Tab-separated table of C-alpha atoms in Angstrom:
chain	number	residue	atom	x	y	z
A	1	MET	CA	84.996	93.592	106.637
A	2	LEU	CA	85.328	90.718	104.080
A	3	LYS	CA	89.405	90.163	103.044
A	4	PHE	CA	90.079	87.765	99.906
A	5	THR	CA	92.791	86.137	99.196
A	6	PHE	CA	94.745	84.894	95.428
A	7	LEU	CA	97.375	82.781	95.002
A	8	ILE	CA	99.369	83.159	91.864
A	9	HIS	CA	101.734	81.387	89.544
A	10	ARG	CA	103.373	83.610	87.469
A	11	THR	CA	103.979	82.950	83.098
A	12	ASN	CA	106.534	80.946	81.992
A	13	GLU	CA	108.223	83.377	80.081
A	14	MET	CA	108.890	86.329	83.317
A	15	SER	CA	112.008	85.565	86.374
A	16	ARG	CA	110.719	85.767	90.247
A	17	GLU	CA	112.802	89.206	89.695
A	18	GLU	CA	111.168	90.467	86.421
A	19	PHE	CA	107.473	89.483	88.373
A	20	VAL	CA	107.823	90.691	91.481
A	21	HIS	CA	108.441	93.368	89.759
A	22	TYR	CA	106.320	94.032	88.009
A	23	HIS	CA	103.671	93.461	90.222
A	24	ARG	CA	105.095	95.805	92.012
A	25	GLN	CA	105.344	98.387	89.743
A	26	HIS	CA	104.165	98.258	87.275
A	27	HIS	CA	100.309	96.770	88.089
A	28	ALA	CA	99.155	97.503	91.596
A	29	PRO	CA	99.872	101.100	90.575
A	30	LEU	CA	97.847	100.377	87.902
A	31	PHE	CA	94.838	98.360	90.398
A	32	MET	CA	94.659	100.991	92.249
A	33	SER	CA	94.289	103.720	89.685
A	34	ILE	CA	91.286	103.603	88.619
A	35	PRO	CA	88.728	105.125	90.802
A	36	GLU	CA	87.365	102.052	92.130
A	37	SER	CA	90.065	101.024	94.222
A	38	GLN	CA	89.930	104.119	95.864
A	39	LYS	CA	85.929	103.705	96.011
A	40	TYR	CA	85.510	99.798	97.378
A	41	VAL	CA	89.505	98.724	98.315
A	42	LYS	CA	89.907	99.235	101.549
A	43	LYS	CA	92.591	97.374	101.644
A	44	TYR	CA	95.568	95.958	99.566
A	45	VAL	CA	98.203	93.864	99.538
A	46	VAL	CA	100.455	91.848	97.315
A	47	SER	CA	103.343	90.054	99.335
A	48	HIS	CA	105.562	87.449	97.699
A	49	PRO	CA	107.061	84.947	99.565
A	50	THR	CA	110.912	84.933	100.494
A	51	GLU	CA	113.223	81.788	100.985
A	52	ILE	CA	114.660	80.621	103.749
A	53	ASP	CA	116.680	76.763	104.450
A	54	GLY	CA	114.184	75.281	106.735
A	55	PHE	CA	111.713	76.128	105.178
A	56	PRO	CA	109.957	74.290	102.282
A	57	ALA	CA	110.040	76.338	98.612
A	58	PRO	CA	106.943	77.977	97.902
A	59	GLN	CA	104.123	77.442	96.649
A	60	TYR	CA	103.152	79.434	94.441
A	61	ASP	CA	105.118	83.088	93.342
A	62	ALA	CA	102.415	85.238	94.845
A	63	ILE	CA	99.339	86.369	97.479
A	64	THR	CA	97.163	89.356	96.321
A	65	ASP	CA	94.834	91.028	99.817
A	66	ILE	CA	92.166	92.772	98.825
A	67	TYR	CA	89.352	93.397	101.301
A	68	PHE	CA	86.351	94.795	100.852
A	69	SER	CA	83.045	95.771	103.504
A	70	SER	CA	80.607	93.482	101.186
A	71	MET	CA	79.839	90.787	98.705
A	72	GLU	CA	78.131	94.173	97.750
A	73	ASP	CA	82.084	96.550	97.072
A	74	PHE	CA	83.242	93.134	95.620
A	75	ASN	CA	81.791	92.061	92.633
A	76	THR	CA	80.129	96.059	92.139
A	77	PHE	CA	84.685	96.715	92.222
A	78	PHE	CA	85.221	93.351	89.874
A	79	SER	CA	82.603	94.299	88.039
A	80	SER	CA	83.341	97.256	86.380
A	81	GLU	CA	83.409	98.533	83.240
A	82	ASN	CA	87.533	100.385	84.326
A	83	TYR	CA	88.339	96.613	85.937
A	84	LYS	CA	87.500	95.271	83.584
A	85	LEU	CA	89.021	97.760	80.801
A	86	LYS	CA	92.263	99.302	82.273
A	87	VAL	CA	92.992	96.208	85.244
A	88	HIS	CA	92.290	93.256	84.087
A	89	PRO	CA	93.527	93.107	81.213
A	90	ASP	CA	97.097	93.746	82.827
A	91	GLU	CA	96.719	90.230	84.882
A	92	SER	CA	97.488	88.104	82.240
A	93	ASN	CA	100.765	89.837	81.167
A	94	PHE	CA	101.689	88.847	84.287
A	95	PHE	CA	99.529	85.744	86.433
A	96	LYS	CA	98.625	82.220	84.742
A	97	LEU	CA	94.964	83.515	84.924
A	98	ASN	CA	93.777	79.573	84.865
A	99	GLU	CA	95.431	77.763	87.798
A	100	VAL	CA	94.480	81.291	90.225
A	101	ILE	CA	93.404	79.697	94.088
A	102	SER	CA	90.399	82.771	95.628
A	103	LEU	CA	89.632	82.371	99.583
A	104	VAL	CA	87.753	84.488	101.194
A	105	CYS	CA	87.627	84.997	104.693
A	106	ASP	CA	86.296	86.362	107.537
A	107	GLU	CA	89.771	87.734	109.059
A	108	LYS	CA	89.895	88.392	113.034
A	109	ILE	CA	92.839	90.327	114.081
A	110	VAL	CA	94.315	88.795	117.537
A	111	VAL	CA	97.331	91.177	117.928
A	112	ASP	CA	98.943	93.307	115.601
A	113	VAL	CA	101.515	95.051	117.042
A	114	MET	CA	102.895	97.713	114.490
A	115	THR	CA	99.516	99.689	114.599
A	116	SER	CA	99.812	99.835	118.300
């Protein structure tokens, strides 16, 4: 399983609250609405940093983790017409495409008491 992590900054026009709402209520459902999401995406997580006293201010407005079984599935998903025509055009509505940081990880869960 490959985990693709995307660190993103919101557009200057959006407040933090507007950004979180748009990401969770509009973009995530749009992302999951295409058939390729059901076929290739194994897990999709959107996270938004919380400011807590004693911790540094977040450097990014969101973290998106998308899990695929293989690079082939990743490439097939992101090259699909549905992604290119429906999902990708929406991304620039709420985050800065030219500032995205991407990581590819081979995740190893050491402990997960949430699922046991």
